Amino acid sequence: MADEQQKKPEQKPAPTPAGEQKAAPPKPPARPVPPKPEPLDNELIRRLRARFSEAIGEATLDRKQAIVVVQPSRFLDVCDYLRTEEKFDFLTDLTAVDWYGREKRFDLILNLYSFSHNQRLRLKVPLGEDTHCPSVTGLWGTANWLERECFDMFGIVFDGHPDLRRILLPDGWKGHPLRKDYDILQQDVAWVKENLGIESGQ
């Protein structure tokens, strides 16, 4: 009985013959390369260029998304035209991208949707670090909180906003966390010590 309970000896893998190397693990499949944006010149773009001339910059189609660059000087006029005449009646999102080091540091991004035409359009507005931008709350009600978030995270000021103040962070917070040169840990330590009188747990 004792012999039956004895463990079987471990089987070790056969040694690799001299001169042979272990096969390298298979390489992961290459990531597919996303398609490049294509120039866009449809009827909407032609109407925009005819009406606003140089204020309409590059227009592209990127993965079925129409994207138009709009200069800040005519931004509100273009938005008013798109809302009232082209029937883009829903602002689905408003945010920004920080291109730190670029002369016009930010791209303000608006994603628009037309219910009547089932059409989407993205606006990109290049802004300098201290450039103000007119609020579009008078055109799309959803802009109210979206502009507040953009102000809170990026520091972009929307002139004419009815209540432009922070929406995610406390009023006394310093700086704007989605700027690429922002030190969130340093700011958290300073704010917690100043406002709560304790050391931060960061």
Coordinates of C-alpha atoms in Angstrom, one line a residue:
M1 CA 0.0 0.0 0.0
A2 CA 2.8 2.4 0.9
D3 CA 4.4 1.7 -2.5
E4 CA 1.2 2.6 -4.3
Q5 CA 1.1 6.0 -2.5
Q6 CA 4.6 6.9 -3.5
K7 CA 4.7 9.9 -5.8
K8 CA 5.6 9.4 -9.4
P9 CA 8.9 11.0 -10.3
E10 CA 8.6 14.4 -12.0
Q11 CA 9.0 14.3 -15.7
K12 CA 11.5 17.0 -16.9
P13 CA 11.2 18.5 -20.3
A14 CA 13.5 16.9 -22.8
P15 CA 16.7 19.0 -23.2
T16 CA 17.1 21.0 -26.4
P17 CA 19.6 19.2 -28.7
A18 CA 23.0 20.9 -28.9
G19 CA 23.2 23.5 -31.6
E20 CA 19.4 24.1 -31.7
Q21 CA 17.6 27.2 -30.3
K22 CA 14.2 27.4 -28.9
A23 CA 11.6 28.7 -31.3
A24 CA 10.8 32.4 -30.8
P25 CA 7.3 33.2 -29.6
P26 CA 5.0 34.2 -32.5
K27 CA 4.8 38.0 -33.1
P28 CA 1.5 39.7 -32.4
P29 CA -0.4 40.6 -35.5
A30 CA 0.3 44.1 -36.9
R31 CA -2.2 46.7 -36.0
P32 CA -4.3 47.9 -38.9
V33 CA -3.3 51.3 -40.2
P34 CA -6.3 53.7 -39.9
P35 CA -7.3 55.3 -43.2
K36 CA -6.1 58.8 -43.8
P37 CA -8.6 61.7 -43.9
E38 CA -9.7 62.6 -47.4
P39 CA -10.5 66.1 -48.7
L40 CA -14.2 66.9 -48.5
D41 CA -16.1 69.0 -51.0
N42 CA -19.8 68.3 -50.8
E43 CA -22.7 70.7 -51.1
L44 CA -22.7 71.7 -47.5
I45 CA -19.0 72.6 -47.6
R46 CA -19.5 74.6 -50.8
R47 CA -22.4 76.6 -49.2
L48 CA -20.2 77.3 -46.2
R49 CA -17.3 78.5 -48.3
A50 CA -19.6 80.7 -50.4
R51 CA -21.1 82.3 -47.4
F52 CA -18.0 82.6 -45.0
S53 CA -15.1 82.6 -47.5
E54 CA -11.7 82.4 -45.7
A55 CA -13.3 81.7 -42.3
I56 CA -13.8 78.1 -43.5
G57 CA -10.5 76.2 -43.5
E58 CA -9.7 72.7 -44.3
A59 CA -12.6 70.2 -44.8
T60 CA -12.0 66.5 -44.5
L61 CA -13.8 63.2 -44.2
D62 CA -12.3 60.9 -41.6
R63 CA -13.9 57.5 -41.2
K64 CA -17.2 58.8 -42.5
Q65 CA -17.0 61.9 -40.1
A66 CA -17.2 65.3 -41.8
I67 CA -14.7 67.7 -40.2
V68 CA -14.5 71.5 -40.9
V69 CA -11.9 73.9 -39.5
V70 CA -13.5 77.3 -38.6
Q71 CA -11.6 80.5 -37.8
P72 CA -12.5 82.0 -34.4
S73 CA -13.4 85.4 -36.0
R74 CA -16.6 84.0 -37.6
F75 CA -17.2 81.1 -35.3
L76 CA -20.5 82.3 -33.8
D77 CA -21.8 83.3 -37.3
V78 CA -21.0 79.9 -38.7
C79 CA -22.7 78.2 -35.8
D80 CA -25.8 80.4 -36.1
Y81 CA -26.0 79.5 -39.8
L82 CA -25.6 75.8 -39.2
R83 CA -28.2 75.8 -36.5
T84 CA -30.9 78.0 -38.2
E85 CA -30.4 77.3 -41.9
E86 CA -28.7 73.9 -42.1
K87 CA -30.8 72.5 -39.3
F88 CA -28.0 71.1 -37.1
D89 CA -30.3 71.3 -34.1
F90 CA -28.3 69.2 -31.6
L91 CA -24.9 69.9 -30.1
T92 CA -23.9 66.4 -29.0
D93 CA -20.5 67.3 -27.6
L94 CA -18.1 70.2 -27.0
T95 CA -14.6 69.7 -25.8
A96 CA -11.0 70.6 -26.7
V97 CA -7.6 69.2 -27.6
D98 CA -4.3 70.6 -26.2
W99 CA -1.6 70.7 -28.8
Y100 CA 1.0 71.9 -26.4
G101 CA 3.8 73.7 -28.2
R102 CA 1.7 74.7 -31.2
E103 CA 1.3 78.4 -31.8
K104 CA -2.5 78.1 -31.6
R105 CA -2.4 75.7 -28.7
F106 CA -6.0 74.4 -28.6
D107 CA -8.6 73.0 -30.9
L108 CA -12.1 73.6 -29.7
I109 CA -14.2 70.7 -30.9
L110 CA -18.0 70.8 -31.5
N111 CA -19.9 67.7 -32.7
L112 CA -23.2 68.6 -34.3
Y113 CA -26.2 66.5 -35.4
S114 CA -29.1 67.3 -37.7
F115 CA -32.2 65.2 -36.9
S116 CA -34.0 66.3 -40.0
H117 CA -31.1 65.3 -42.3
N118 CA -29.6 62.5 -40.2
Q119 CA -26.2 64.2 -40.7
R120 CA -23.2 64.7 -38.4
L121 CA -20.7 67.5 -38.6
R122 CA -17.6 68.2 -36.5
L123 CA -16.2 71.8 -36.2
K124 CA -12.6 72.5 -35.1
V125 CA -11.7 76.0 -34.0
P126 CA -8.0 76.7 -33.5
L127 CA -7.5 78.9 -30.4
G128 CA -4.5 80.5 -28.8
E129 CA -3.7 80.0 -25.1
D130 CA -5.4 83.2 -24.0
T131 CA -8.0 83.6 -26.7
H132 CA -11.6 84.0 -25.7
C133 CA -14.4 82.3 -27.6
P134 CA -18.0 83.3 -27.9
S135 CA -20.5 81.0 -26.1
V136 CA -23.0 79.1 -28.2
T137 CA -25.4 78.6 -25.3
G138 CA -27.9 80.8 -27.1
L139 CA -28.0 78.3 -30.0
W140 CA -27.8 75.0 -28.2
G141 CA -28.8 74.5 -24.6
T142 CA -26.5 71.6 -24.1
A143 CA -23.5 74.0 -24.5
N144 CA -24.2 75.4 -21.0
W145 CA -22.6 72.5 -19.0
L146 CA -20.2 71.5 -21.8
E147 CA -18.6 74.9 -22.0
R148 CA -18.3 75.0 -18.2
E149 CA -16.5 71.6 -18.3
C150 CA -14.2 72.9 -21.1
F151 CA -13.4 76.0 -19.1
D152 CA -12.8 73.9 -16.0
M153 CA -10.5 71.4 -17.7
F154 CA -8.7 73.5 -20.3
G155 CA -9.2 77.1 -19.2
I156 CA -10.9 78.3 -22.4
V157 CA -13.1 81.3 -21.6
F158 CA -16.5 81.5 -23.3
D159 CA -17.7 85.1 -23.6
G160 CA -21.4 85.5 -23.0
H161 CA -21.9 82.3 -21.0
P162 CA -24.6 82.9 -18.4
D163 CA -22.7 81.1 -15.6
L164 CA -19.1 80.3 -16.5
R165 CA -17.6 78.6 -13.4
R166 CA -16.1 75.3 -12.6
I167 CA -18.3 72.2 -12.8
L168 CA -16.1 69.3 -11.8
L169 CA -13.5 70.9 -9.5
P170 CA -13.9 73.2 -6.5
D171 CA -14.1 76.9 -7.1
G172 CA -10.7 77.5 -5.4
W173 CA -8.9 75.0 -7.6
K174 CA -5.9 76.4 -9.4
G175 CA -5.1 75.6 -13.0
H176 CA -6.8 73.3 -15.6
P177 CA -6.0 69.6 -15.3
L178 CA -6.4 68.6 -19.0
R179 CA -3.6 71.0 -20.1
K180 CA -0.6 68.9 -21.0
D181 CA 1.8 71.0 -18.8
Y182 CA -0.4 70.6 -15.7
D183 CA 0.9 68.8 -12.5
I184 CA -2.2 67.3 -11.0
L185 CA -0.5 65.7 -8.0
Q186 CA 1.3 68.9 -7.0
Q187 CA -2.0 70.8 -7.2
D188 CA -3.9 68.2 -5.2
V189 CA -1.4 68.4 -2.4
A190 CA -1.5 72.2 -2.3
W191 CA -5.4 72.4 -2.4
V192 CA -5.9 69.7 0.3
K193 CA -3.5 71.4 2.6
E194 CA -4.9 74.9 2.1
N195 CA -8.6 74.0 2.2
L196 CA -8.7 71.0 4.5
G197 CA -5.7 71.6 6.7
I198 CA -4.4 68.0 6.2
E199 CA -1.7 66.4 4.1
S200 CA -2.9 64.8 0.9
G201 CA -2.9 61.1 0.5
Q202 CA -1.4 61.2 -2.9

